[in-house]
Amino acid sequence: MFSSKEEFKEAFAKNLESETGKTIEQATEQDAYHVLSQMVRGRLVQKWKETEQSYQAAGKKQVYYFSMEFLMGRLLGNNLLNMGALNVVEEGLIDLGLTLPILEESEADAGLGNGGLGRLAACFLDSLASLGLAGHGVGLRYRNGMFTQRFVNGYQVELPDHWLEDGYAWEVRREEEAIEVSFGGEIESVEDKNGDLHFTYKNSQRVRAVPYDIPVVGDQEKAVNTLRLWSAEPTEEDLLAKAQIEQAYGNYIGHQRHLEEITSFLYPDDSNEEGKKLRLKQEYFLVSAGLQNIVQKYKDLDLPWSDFSKRIALHINDTHPALIVPELMRILMDVEGLGWEEAWTITQSSVSYTNHTTLSEALETWPVEVIRTLLPRIFMIIEEINERFCQSLWEQDPGDFDRIAKLAIIADGNVKMAHLSIVGSHSVNGVARLHTEILKNREMKHFYEAFPERFNNKTNGITHRRWLLHANPSLAELITNTVGEEWKREPRLMKQLLSYREDGAFLDELHHIKQHNKENLAQWIEKDHGISIDPNSIFDVHIKRLHGYKRQLLNALHIMHLYNELKANPGIDMTPRTFIFGAKAAPGYYFAKKVIKLINTIAEVVNQDPVTKDTIKVVFMEDYSVSLAEKIIPATNVSEQISTASKEASGTGNMKLMMNGAITLGTMDGANVEIHEEVGNDAIYTFGLSSEEVLSYYHTGAYDAKEMYEGDQRIRRVVDQLFHYSPFSKGDTTFHELYHALVTNNDEYFLLKDFNSYVEAQKEISHDYANRRKWNEMSLMNIAHSGRFSSDYTIENYANEIWNMSGAKLLNG
Ligand code: 26V
């Protein structure tokens, strides 16, 4: 992109002057960021156009990844990396007295996602472009992304995230491709002379959907794909009506706000489906705008409808875009005039679905009345799909009413979005081997029995470009210097590092890189949180959404336990530890917010107590985000992946941390099982109940938390500290709910049951860390085996086995 450092410097200074009228010395960091990002975008445009033209010319199959969330984080550094311009720009900026990492801080994180599901979508886009596959994201341009988290008196407070405030360098508004989406009204059907029904809408409300495109730059600029985010705006008619109202009444009644509301914010609760009407509006808006646009482009190709699914794959990221099924049927039948059978074949063969959770409270259902009034025609089609589906079940197995009742799409006055997604797709996948097995054998057992060929596993992955090459450049450089460049394109080649397992000098180098990263993080924490931490302590990291099943409370109870041990016996031999947390709680999730308050309280106590402060430190970092993760992960020694077995579908933080040389402390859950399989018993700490044990306890109801509490002195001591007077409770009732969740309400997530094995595993870690050589060897094992979890492989598997994209590189091994 820039042929030399000198060329870059000259171009940068020139652009700075023409855009801001300032010299390098006068420019602010914000000015410099702005100018640099504009330059990068400008240089991408050509390649962006060429990519699209080359896809068209080659008649390539296009995959559209529909997702309510894309958690992209910052783009400047990553784009420069993939364009191969990072070094030139970094060095050029240094010559000019600037540094790239500081400029990067001026970019707002695009936080258009809650957590794992949204970040996975972002990693997938990176891999699609890097493999040169024609894969694009379809999402919503929320004006407020994930809320900003602040702590006030130890409690989480949410502030709106105005990420677009200073403009967003990477988006391009495509006014000319705007379309309309309809809501509500009544449907009238008219029969033509052939007896075919035609549907017209009366009194429906129309909203304008305007696309904003963001370029997705692949490795070596192999391709520049598109993330298309739709924004809701009033139609021209609406604006005219508004003007008339204003003229007549001198004021405006808020109609426009109502329409724009659809893309005003991201729902921040990923754990509890609330069934809010606005959320359904968002889902339909995404699906309808995205699909109308895709169908229009397909029609421009002038191909028969029977080729649709050869040229287009439509993927739904969880059930949130499940209305793609009835909406595609509607477009094909009502707008394009196809018959039901033909439309259904096209729909089923183009749509595929990924499930990301088995938590029943997060599964989407919508009351029939809500869908019927908001989307009358869509509801008619869902009813028809359901009718025909139940009929086919009856034909397969006449008289089995029970099975039909279990599998029906509409039941008890609700539409089940997972059922709609399974029935309307040709592929259903889980996100880690264990998760897929649980879907097949338990949660979706009856569907699996009816359509076994539809079910498959695609273990999640992460992009090694953002999470290793960009986040941890010194480790990436060491790998390259050791095994050559090829691992960047074939991450499994990192396995070659295994031959350095016994190489003391190499292990020392690994150690120094980790230490250096820890020092950087320590400086950042000192600056931002005013807490001084010891880079020689174990950095023990728990970063993910706050949720009961993720068991941040178990981690907290263990810290309380260590505190008690140290206070009782100050001379005890314990490797110093820094516990680092990062987590947002859903605003209405009372329990999760209490856990945040507890951890902040523990931090206050242990960080100040003269007996404990040099041995244990606790830091809860505010406002966890993609960019914060990029700072924490390279500095981590211990990766906490301690979900109740069977509950975490996959996890992806576990993979990022492994790739950066952290050792997993985890249950046999989600992708931890596959991490364990890769690294073997000696480079991971596992503990706790197995998923079968957990599921069987749920089934039999045989677990008795009170018995655990009463029968174990260590457990009783920490649990009582939540209820009775203690340095943490200080005698008030703040943590009583946590006590009740554990004791009175029978400890839904088995914290007490797993407590002792967790404490033992932690003790082992404390002991092993003191053996520097052993620890570094374990760290090496993790890095060397992490290539398997590159999302490039995951995407190759999706492309080959789900999307049938010819030309996707075949896996080797
Ligand atoms: C559900 C809901 C329901 C209410 C409205 C807002 C909302 C937003 C998101 C969700 C989905 C939660 C499911 C989810 O994020 N699953 C996570 O997916 C990761 C990627 O596959 C996986 O690694 C995690 O284990 C899994 O918890």
PDB file of N, CA, C and O in Angstrom, residues 1 40 43-52 55 72 75-86 122-136 170 214-227 463-466 469 488-489 791-792 795:
ATOM      1  N   MET A   1       0.809  -1.206   0.000  1.00  0.00           N
ATOM      2  CA  MET A   1       0.000   0.000   0.000  1.00  0.00           C
ATOM      3  C   MET A   1       0.853   1.271   0.000  1.00  0.00           C
ATOM      4  O   MET A   1       0.676   2.130  -0.842  1.00  0.00           O
ATOM      5  N   VAL A  40      -6.058   5.228   4.826  1.00  0.00           N
ATOM      6  CA  VAL A  40      -6.130   3.769   4.684  1.00  0.00           C
ATOM      7  C   VAL A  40      -7.397   3.401   3.931  1.00  0.00           C
ATOM      8  O   VAL A  40      -7.375   2.590   3.005  1.00  0.00           O
ATOM      9  N   ARG A  43      -7.156   4.047   0.278  1.00  0.00           N
ATOM     10  CA  ARG A  43      -6.360   3.063  -0.460  1.00  0.00           C
ATOM     11  C   ARG A  43      -7.034   1.702  -0.564  1.00  0.00           C
ATOM     12  O   ARG A  43      -6.646   0.874  -1.371  1.00  0.00           O
ATOM     13  N   LEU A  44      -8.033   1.495   0.256  1.00  0.00           N
ATOM     14  CA  LEU A  44      -8.748   0.221   0.200  1.00  0.00           C
ATOM     15  C   LEU A  44      -9.793   0.185  -0.904  1.00  0.00           C
ATOM     16  O   LEU A  44     -10.156  -0.877  -1.401  1.00  0.00           O
ATOM     17  N   VAL A  45     -10.286   1.395  -1.243  1.00  0.00           N
ATOM     18  CA  VAL A  45     -11.464   1.458  -2.106  1.00  0.00           C
ATOM     19  C   VAL A  45     -11.271   0.714  -3.437  1.00  0.00           C
ATOM     20  O   VAL A  45     -12.135  -0.046  -3.863  1.00  0.00           O
ATOM     21  N   GLN A  46     -10.115   0.902  -4.021  1.00  0.00           N
ATOM     22  CA  GLN A  46      -9.838   0.257  -5.303  1.00  0.00           C
ATOM     23  C   GLN A  46      -9.961  -1.265  -5.193  1.00  0.00           C
ATOM     24  O   GLN A  46     -10.643  -1.928  -5.969  1.00  0.00           O
ATOM     25  N   LYS A  47      -9.309  -1.802  -4.165  1.00  0.00           N
ATOM     26  CA  LYS A  47      -9.308  -3.248  -3.975  1.00  0.00           C
ATOM     27  C   LYS A  47     -10.722  -3.762  -3.660  1.00  0.00           C
ATOM     28  O   LYS A  47     -11.124  -4.853  -4.035  1.00  0.00           O
ATOM     29  N   TRP A  48     -11.465  -2.904  -2.969  1.00  0.00           N
ATOM     30  CA  TRP A  48     -12.848  -3.235  -2.587  1.00  0.00           C
ATOM     31  C   TRP A  48     -13.693  -3.439  -3.854  1.00  0.00           C
ATOM     32  O   TRP A  48     -14.390  -4.436  -4.004  1.00  0.00           O
ATOM     33  N   LYS A  49     -13.559  -2.476  -4.775  1.00  0.00           N
ATOM     34  CA  LYS A  49     -14.301  -2.561  -6.053  1.00  0.00           C
ATOM     35  C   LYS A  49     -13.866  -3.790  -6.826  1.00  0.00           C
ATOM     36  O   LYS A  49     -14.675  -4.538  -7.365  1.00  0.00           O
ATOM     37  N   GLU A  50     -12.549  -3.971  -6.906  1.00  0.00           N
ATOM     38  CA  GLU A  50     -12.021  -5.100  -7.688  1.00  0.00           C
ATOM     39  C   GLU A  50     -12.518  -6.436  -7.153  1.00  0.00           C
ATOM     40  O   GLU A  50     -12.822  -7.340  -7.917  1.00  0.00           O
ATOM     41  N   THR A  51     -12.573  -6.536  -5.826  1.00  0.00           N
ATOM     42  CA  THR A  51     -13.034  -7.790  -5.246  1.00  0.00           C
ATOM     43  C   THR A  51     -14.436  -8.098  -5.725  1.00  0.00           C
ATOM     44  O   THR A  51     -14.731  -9.213  -6.170  1.00  0.00           O
ATOM     45  N   GLU A  52     -15.301  -7.100  -5.659  1.00  0.00           N
ATOM     46  CA  GLU A  52     -16.680  -7.340  -6.045  1.00  0.00           C
ATOM     47  C   GLU A  52     -16.772  -7.739  -7.518  1.00  0.00           C
ATOM     48  O   GLU A  52     -17.458  -8.695  -7.881  1.00  0.00           O
ATOM     49  N   TYR A  55     -15.610 -11.317  -8.038  1.00  0.00           N
ATOM     50  CA  TYR A  55     -16.612 -12.306  -7.626  1.00  0.00           C
ATOM     51  C   TYR A  55     -17.690 -12.455  -8.696  1.00  0.00           C
ATOM     52  O   TYR A  55     -18.112 -13.553  -9.041  1.00  0.00           O
ATOM     53  N   MET A  72     -16.910  -5.797  16.327  1.00  0.00           N
ATOM     54  CA  MET A  72     -15.724  -5.639  15.481  1.00  0.00           C
ATOM     55  C   MET A  72     -14.511  -5.100  16.227  1.00  0.00           C
ATOM     56  O   MET A  72     -13.384  -5.334  15.830  1.00  0.00           O
ATOM     57  N   LEU A  75     -10.569  -1.017  14.053  1.00  0.00           N
ATOM     58  CA  LEU A  75     -10.187  -1.557  12.742  1.00  0.00           C
ATOM     59  C   LEU A  75      -8.843  -1.067  12.211  1.00  0.00           C
ATOM     60  O   LEU A  75      -8.219  -1.740  11.391  1.00  0.00           O
ATOM     61  N   LEU A  76      -8.362   0.087  12.668  1.00  0.00           N
ATOM     62  CA  LEU A  76      -7.170   0.668  12.036  1.00  0.00           C
ATOM     63  C   LEU A  76      -5.980  -0.302  12.036  1.00  0.00           C
ATOM     64  O   LEU A  76      -5.430  -0.626  10.981  1.00  0.00           O
ATOM     65  N   GLY A  77      -5.591  -0.776  13.213  1.00  0.00           N
ATOM     66  CA  GLY A  77      -4.406  -1.625  13.315  1.00  0.00           C
ATOM     67  C   GLY A  77      -4.578  -2.911  12.537  1.00  0.00           C
ATOM     68  O   GLY A  77      -3.677  -3.357  11.809  1.00  0.00           O
ATOM     69  N   ASN A  78      -5.760  -3.489  12.678  1.00  0.00           N
ATOM     70  CA  ASN A  78      -6.019  -4.743  11.996  1.00  0.00           C
ATOM     71  C   ASN A  78      -6.013  -4.590  10.473  1.00  0.00           C
ATOM     72  O   ASN A  78      -5.489  -5.439   9.745  1.00  0.00           O
ATOM     73  N   ASN A  79      -6.573  -3.487   9.998  1.00  0.00           N
ATOM     74  CA  ASN A  79      -6.563  -3.257   8.555  1.00  0.00           C
ATOM     75  C   ASN A  79      -5.137  -3.081   8.043  1.00  0.00           C
ATOM     76  O   ASN A  79      -4.756  -3.648   7.013  1.00  0.00           O
ATOM     77  N   LEU A  80      -4.346  -2.292   8.777  1.00  0.00           N
ATOM     78  CA  LEU A  80      -2.952  -2.089   8.353  1.00  0.00           C
ATOM     79  C   LEU A  80      -2.209  -3.417   8.329  1.00  0.00           C
ATOM     80  O   LEU A  80      -1.433  -3.700   7.413  1.00  0.00           O
ATOM     81  N   LEU A  81      -2.471  -4.241   9.334  1.00  0.00           N
ATOM     82  CA  LEU A  81      -1.810  -5.548   9.400  1.00  0.00           C
ATOM     83  C   LEU A  81      -2.155  -6.382   8.166  1.00  0.00           C
ATOM     84  O   LEU A  81      -1.274  -6.903   7.475  1.00  0.00           O
ATOM     85  N   ASN A  82      -3.451  -6.487   7.883  1.00  0.00           N
ATOM     86  CA  ASN A  82      -3.857  -7.326   6.755  1.00  0.00           C
ATOM     87  C   ASN A  82      -3.429  -6.741   5.409  1.00  0.00           C
ATOM     88  O   ASN A  82      -3.245  -7.472   4.439  1.00  0.00           O
ATOM     89  N   MET A  83      -3.258  -5.413   5.369  1.00  0.00           N
ATOM     90  CA  MET A  83      -2.792  -4.803   4.116  1.00  0.00           C
ATOM     91  C   MET A  83      -1.280  -4.908   3.978  1.00  0.00           C
ATOM     92  O   MET A  83      -0.721  -4.485   2.973  1.00  0.00           O
ATOM     93  N   GLY A  84      -0.630  -5.414   5.009  1.00  0.00           N
ATOM     94  CA  GLY A  84       0.822  -5.552   4.960  1.00  0.00           C
ATOM     95  C   GLY A  84       1.533  -4.214   5.116  1.00  0.00           C
ATOM     96  O   GLY A  84       2.683  -4.056   4.706  1.00  0.00           O
ATOM     97  N   ALA A  85       0.845  -3.230   5.702  1.00  0.00           N
ATOM     98  CA  ALA A  85       1.435  -1.893   5.792  1.00  0.00           C
ATOM     99  C   ALA A  85       1.790  -1.513   7.222  1.00  0.00           C
ATOM    100  O   ALA A  85       2.199  -0.381   7.483  1.00  0.00           O
ATOM    101  N   LEU A  86       1.620  -2.439   8.129  1.00  0.00           N
ATOM    102  CA  LEU A  86       1.782  -2.103   9.540  1.00  0.00           C
ATOM    103  C   LEU A  86       3.181  -1.573   9.855  1.00  0.00           C
ATOM    104  O   LEU A  86       3.325  -0.528  10.486  1.00  0.00           O
ATOM    105  N   ALA A 122     -17.435 -11.456  13.983  1.00  0.00           N
ATOM    106  CA  ALA A 122     -16.351 -10.589  13.514  1.00  0.00           C
ATOM    107  C   ALA A 122     -15.131 -11.417  13.098  1.00  0.00           C
ATOM    108  O   ALA A 122     -14.508 -11.147  12.065  1.00  0.00           O
ATOM    109  N   CYS A 123     -14.788 -12.438  13.891  1.00  0.00           N
ATOM    110  CA  CYS A 123     -13.653 -13.299  13.515  1.00  0.00           C
ATOM    111  C   CYS A 123     -13.946 -14.015  12.196  1.00  0.00           C
ATOM    112  O   CYS A 123     -13.067 -14.173  11.352  1.00  0.00           O
ATOM    113  N   PHE A 124     -15.196 -14.438  12.017  1.00  0.00           N
ATOM    114  CA  PHE A 124     -15.562 -15.139  10.782  1.00  0.00           C
ATOM    115  C   PHE A 124     -15.409 -14.227   9.563  1.00  0.00           C
ATOM    116  O   PHE A 124     -14.944 -14.663   8.508  1.00  0.00           O
ATOM    117  N   LEU A 125     -15.790 -12.956   9.700  1.00  0.00           N
ATOM    118  CA  LEU A 125     -15.634 -12.045   8.558  1.00  0.00           C
ATOM    119  C   LEU A 125     -14.163 -11.925   8.187  1.00  0.00           C
ATOM    120  O   LEU A 125     -13.798 -11.932   7.007  1.00  0.00           O
ATOM    121  N   ASP A 126     -13.311 -11.835   9.200  1.00  0.00           N
ATOM    122  CA  ASP A 126     -11.872 -11.717   8.950  1.00  0.00           C
ATOM    123  C   ASP A 126     -11.364 -12.948   8.202  1.00  0.00           C
ATOM    124  O   ASP A 126     -10.577 -12.853   7.262  1.00  0.00           O
ATOM    125  N   SER A 127     -11.827 -14.123   8.612  1.00  0.00           N
ATOM    126  CA  SER A 127     -11.358 -15.348   7.959  1.00  0.00           C
ATOM    127  C   SER A 127     -11.906 -15.483   6.539  1.00  0.00           C
ATOM    128  O   SER A 127     -11.190 -15.906   5.632  1.00  0.00           O
ATOM    129  N   LEU A 128     -13.175 -15.137   6.361  1.00  0.00           N
ATOM    130  CA  LEU A 128     -13.762 -15.228   5.013  1.00  0.00           C
ATOM    131  C   LEU A 128     -12.940 -14.403   4.029  1.00  0.00           C
ATOM    132  O   LEU A 128     -12.553 -14.886   2.958  1.00  0.00           O
ATOM    133  N   ALA A 129     -12.659 -13.154   4.413  1.00  0.00           N
ATOM    134  CA  ALA A 129     -11.898 -12.279   3.513  1.00  0.00           C
ATOM    135  C   ALA A 129     -10.475 -12.797   3.344  1.00  0.00           C
ATOM    136  O   ALA A 129      -9.904 -12.742   2.255  1.00  0.00           O
ATOM    137  N   SER A 130      -9.918 -13.344   4.412  1.00  0.00           N
ATOM    138  CA  SER A 130      -8.530 -13.804   4.335  1.00  0.00           C
ATOM    139  C   SER A 130      -8.386 -15.049   3.474  1.00  0.00           C
ATOM    140  O   SER A 130      -7.327 -15.306   2.916  1.00  0.00           O
ATOM    141  N   LEU A 131      -9.449 -15.830   3.379  1.00  0.00           N
ATOM    142  CA  LEU A 131      -9.406 -17.017   2.527  1.00  0.00           C
ATOM    143  C   LEU A 131      -9.870 -16.689   1.108  1.00  0.00           C
ATOM    144  O   LEU A 131      -9.975 -17.576   0.261  1.00  0.00           O
ATOM    145  N   GLY A 132     -10.200 -15.425   0.880  1.00  0.00           N
ATOM    146  CA  GLY A 132     -10.651 -15.030  -0.464  1.00  0.00           C
ATOM    147  C   GLY A 132     -12.027 -15.569  -0.783  1.00  0.00           C
ATOM    148  O   GLY A 132     -12.381 -15.755  -1.953  1.00  0.00           O
ATOM    149  N   LEU A 133     -12.835 -15.832   0.249  1.00  0.00           N
ATOM    150  CA  LEU A 133     -14.188 -16.329   0.011  1.00  0.00           C
ATOM    151  C   LEU A 133     -15.156 -15.154  -0.038  1.00  0.00           C
ATOM    152  O   LEU A 133     -14.995 -14.171   0.700  1.00  0.00           O
ATOM    153  N   ALA A 134     -16.174 -15.281  -0.896  1.00  0.00           N
ATOM    154  CA  ALA A 134     -17.142 -14.197  -1.045  1.00  0.00           C
ATOM    155  C   ALA A 134     -18.167 -14.286   0.080  1.00  0.00           C
ATOM    156  O   ALA A 134     -19.273 -14.793  -0.099  1.00  0.00           O
ATOM    157  N   GLY A 135     -17.774 -13.821   1.241  1.00  0.00           N
ATOM    158  CA  GLY A 135     -18.670 -13.895   2.405  1.00  0.00           C
ATOM    159  C   GLY A 135     -18.835 -12.530   3.022  1.00  0.00           C
ATOM    160  O   GLY A 135     -17.856 -11.834   3.293  1.00  0.00           O
ATOM    161  N   HIS A 136     -20.072 -12.136   3.241  1.00  0.00           N
ATOM    162  CA  HIS A 136     -20.348 -10.785   3.723  1.00  0.00           C
ATOM    163  C   HIS A 136     -21.217 -10.810   4.965  1.00  0.00           C
ATOM    164  O   HIS A 136     -22.049 -11.696   5.137  1.00  0.00           O
ATOM    165  N   TRP A 170     -14.773   4.234   8.972  1.00  0.00           N
ATOM    166  CA  TRP A 170     -14.764   3.058   8.098  1.00  0.00           C
ATOM    167  C   TRP A 170     -16.054   2.808   7.339  1.00  0.00           C
ATOM    168  O   TRP A 170     -16.154   1.866   6.569  1.00  0.00           O
ATOM    169  N   ILE A 214     -19.047  -1.358   5.474  1.00  0.00           N
ATOM    170  CA  ILE A 214     -17.717  -1.302   6.095  1.00  0.00           C
ATOM    171  C   ILE A 214     -16.847  -2.327   5.372  1.00  0.00           C
ATOM    172  O   ILE A 214     -17.256  -3.476   5.205  1.00  0.00           O
ATOM    173  N   PRO A 215     -15.661  -1.911   4.914  1.00  0.00           N
ATOM    174  CA  PRO A 215     -14.805  -2.876   4.219  1.00  0.00           C
ATOM    175  C   PRO A 215     -14.201  -3.880   5.203  1.00  0.00           C
ATOM    176  O   PRO A 215     -13.821  -3.506   6.312  1.00  0.00           O
ATOM    177  N   VAL A 216     -14.151  -5.129   4.791  1.00  0.00           N
ATOM    178  CA  VAL A 216     -13.523  -6.166   5.616  1.00  0.00           C
ATOM    179  C   VAL A 216     -12.287  -6.644   4.862  1.00  0.00           C
ATOM    180  O   VAL A 216     -12.391  -7.310   3.829  1.00  0.00           O
ATOM    181  N   VAL A 217     -11.127  -6.250   5.379  1.00  0.00           N
ATOM    182  CA  VAL A 217      -9.877  -6.479   4.652  1.00  0.00           C
ATOM    183  C   VAL A 217      -9.304  -7.835   5.013  1.00  0.00           C
ATOM    184  O   VAL A 217      -9.053  -8.119   6.178  1.00  0.00           O
ATOM    185  N   GLY A 218      -9.087  -8.664   3.999  1.00  0.00           N
ATOM    186  CA  GLY A 218      -8.492  -9.980   4.246  1.00  0.00           C
ATOM    187  C   GLY A 218      -6.979  -9.919   4.286  1.00  0.00           C
ATOM    188  O   GLY A 218      -6.370  -8.929   3.851  1.00  0.00           O
ATOM    189  N   ASP A 219      -6.403 -10.975   4.789  1.00  0.00           N
ATOM    190  CA  ASP A 219      -4.961 -11.127   4.863  1.00  0.00           C
ATOM    191  C   ASP A 219      -4.324 -10.850   3.503  1.00  0.00           C
ATOM    192  O   ASP A 219      -4.797 -11.351   2.478  1.00  0.00           O
ATOM    193  N   GLN A 220      -3.281 -10.069   3.483  1.00  0.00           N
ATOM    194  CA  GLN A 220      -2.555  -9.693   2.262  1.00  0.00           C
ATOM    195  C   GLN A 220      -3.478  -9.035   1.233  1.00  0.00           C
ATOM    196  O   GLN A 220      -3.260  -9.146   0.039  1.00  0.00           O
ATOM    197  N   GLU A 221      -4.527  -8.437   1.767  1.00  0.00           N
ATOM    198  CA  GLU A 221      -5.527  -7.792   0.910  1.00  0.00           C
ATOM    199  C   GLU A 221      -6.032  -8.725  -0.182  1.00  0.00           C
ATOM    200  O   GLU A 221      -6.380  -8.281  -1.286  1.00  0.00           O
ATOM    201  N   LYS A 222      -6.073 -10.023   0.149  1.00  0.00           N
ATOM    202  CA  LYS A 222      -6.524 -11.001  -0.844  1.00  0.00           C
ATOM    203  C   LYS A 222      -7.917 -10.637  -1.342  1.00  0.00           C
ATOM    204  O   LYS A 222      -8.237 -10.762  -2.518  1.00  0.00           O
ATOM    205  N   ALA A 223      -8.747 -10.214  -0.422  1.00  0.00           N
ATOM    206  CA  ALA A 223     -10.089  -9.761  -0.798  1.00  0.00           C
ATOM    207  C   ALA A 223     -10.481  -8.649   0.163  1.00  0.00           C
ATOM    208  O   ALA A 223     -10.014  -8.608   1.293  1.00  0.00           O
ATOM    209  N   VAL A 224     -11.325  -7.751  -0.305  1.00  0.00           N
ATOM    210  CA  VAL A 224     -11.954  -6.790   0.601  1.00  0.00           C
ATOM    211  C   VAL A 224     -13.455  -7.032   0.498  1.00  0.00           C
ATOM    212  O   VAL A 224     -14.093  -6.679  -0.495  1.00  0.00           O
ATOM    213  N   ASN A 225     -14.004  -7.707   1.485  1.00  0.00           N
ATOM    214  CA  ASN A 225     -15.426  -8.021   1.512  1.00  0.00           C
ATOM    215  C   ASN A 225     -16.196  -6.896   2.206  1.00  0.00           C
ATOM    216  O   ASN A 225     -15.612  -5.877   2.584  1.00  0.00           O
ATOM    217  N   THR A 226     -17.498  -7.127   2.425  1.00  0.00           N
ATOM    218  CA  THR A 226     -18.327  -6.048   2.961  1.00  0.00           C
ATOM    219  C   THR A 226     -19.125  -6.484   4.179  1.00  0.00           C
ATOM    220  O   THR A 226     -19.723  -7.558   4.178  1.00  0.00           O
ATOM    221  N   LEU A 227     -19.117  -5.642   5.177  1.00  0.00           N
ATOM    222  CA  LEU A 227     -20.079  -5.768   6.269  1.00  0.00           C
ATOM    223  C   LEU A 227     -21.115  -4.686   6.025  1.00  0.00           C
ATOM    224  O   LEU A 227     -20.795  -3.485   6.036  1.00  0.00           O
ATOM    225  N   THR A 463      -9.702 -15.467  15.041  1.00  0.00           N
ATOM    226  CA  THR A 463      -8.714 -15.091  14.039  1.00  0.00           C
ATOM    227  C   THR A 463      -7.348 -14.860  14.691  1.00  0.00           C
ATOM    228  O   THR A 463      -7.219 -14.012  15.580  1.00  0.00           O
ATOM    229  N   HIS A 464      -6.363 -15.622  14.254  1.00  0.00           N
ATOM    230  CA  HIS A 464      -5.018 -15.481  14.822  1.00  0.00           C
ATOM    231  C   HIS A 464      -4.373 -14.164  14.379  1.00  0.00           C
ATOM    232  O   HIS A 464      -3.370 -13.755  14.932  1.00  0.00           O
ATOM    233  N   ARG A 465      -4.980 -13.508  13.372  1.00  0.00           N
ATOM    234  CA  ARG A 465      -4.406 -12.222  12.961  1.00  0.00           C
ATOM    235  C   ARG A 465      -4.655 -11.160  14.034  1.00  0.00           C
ATOM    236  O   ARG A 465      -3.722 -10.543  14.536  1.00  0.00           O
ATOM    237  N   ARG A 466      -5.926 -10.993  14.439  1.00  0.00           N
ATOM    238  CA  ARG A 466      -6.165 -10.000  15.492  1.00  0.00           C
ATOM    239  C   ARG A 466      -5.585 -10.462  16.831  1.00  0.00           C
ATOM    240  O   ARG A 466      -4.948  -9.693  17.538  1.00  0.00           O
ATOM    241  N   LEU A 469      -1.154 -11.995  15.953  1.00  0.00           N
ATOM    242  CA  LEU A 469      -0.270 -11.096  15.204  1.00  0.00           C
ATOM    243  C   LEU A 469      -0.432  -9.638  15.631  1.00  0.00           C
ATOM    244  O   LEU A 469       0.549  -8.920  15.800  1.00  0.00           O
ATOM    245  N   LYS A 488       1.598 -18.229   9.420  1.00  0.00           N
ATOM    246  CA  LYS A 488       0.605 -17.149   9.349  1.00  0.00           C
ATOM    247  C   LYS A 488      -0.557 -17.535   8.442  1.00  0.00           C
ATOM    248  O   LYS A 488      -1.676 -17.078   8.626  1.00  0.00           O
ATOM    249  N   ARG A 489      -0.258 -18.326   7.404  1.00  0.00           N
ATOM    250  CA  ARG A 489      -1.310 -18.764   6.485  1.00  0.00           C
ATOM    251  C   ARG A 489      -1.823 -20.156   6.841  1.00  0.00           C
ATOM    252  O   ARG A 489      -2.874 -20.568   6.400  1.00  0.00           O
ATOM    253  N   SER A 791      -9.892 -19.459  13.255  1.00  0.00           N
ATOM    254  CA  SER A 791     -11.200 -19.462  12.577  1.00  0.00           C
ATOM    255  C   SER A 791     -11.048 -19.698  11.077  1.00  0.00           C
ATOM    256  O   SER A 791     -12.030 -19.977  10.394  1.00  0.00           O
ATOM    257  N   ASP A 792      -9.829 -19.620  10.552  1.00  0.00           N
ATOM    258  CA  ASP A 792      -9.652 -19.960   9.131  1.00  0.00           C
ATOM    259  C   ASP A 792     -10.087 -21.400   8.883  1.00  0.00           C
ATOM    260  O   ASP A 792     -10.733 -21.708   7.874  1.00  0.00           O
ATOM    261  N   ILE A 795     -13.901 -21.700   9.232  1.00  0.00           N
ATOM    262  CA  ILE A 795     -14.584 -21.167   8.044  1.00  0.00           C
ATOM    263  C   ILE A 795     -14.415 -22.097   6.838  1.00  0.00           C
ATOM    264  O   ILE A 795     -15.348 -22.282   6.053  1.00  0.00           O
TER     265      ILE A 795
END
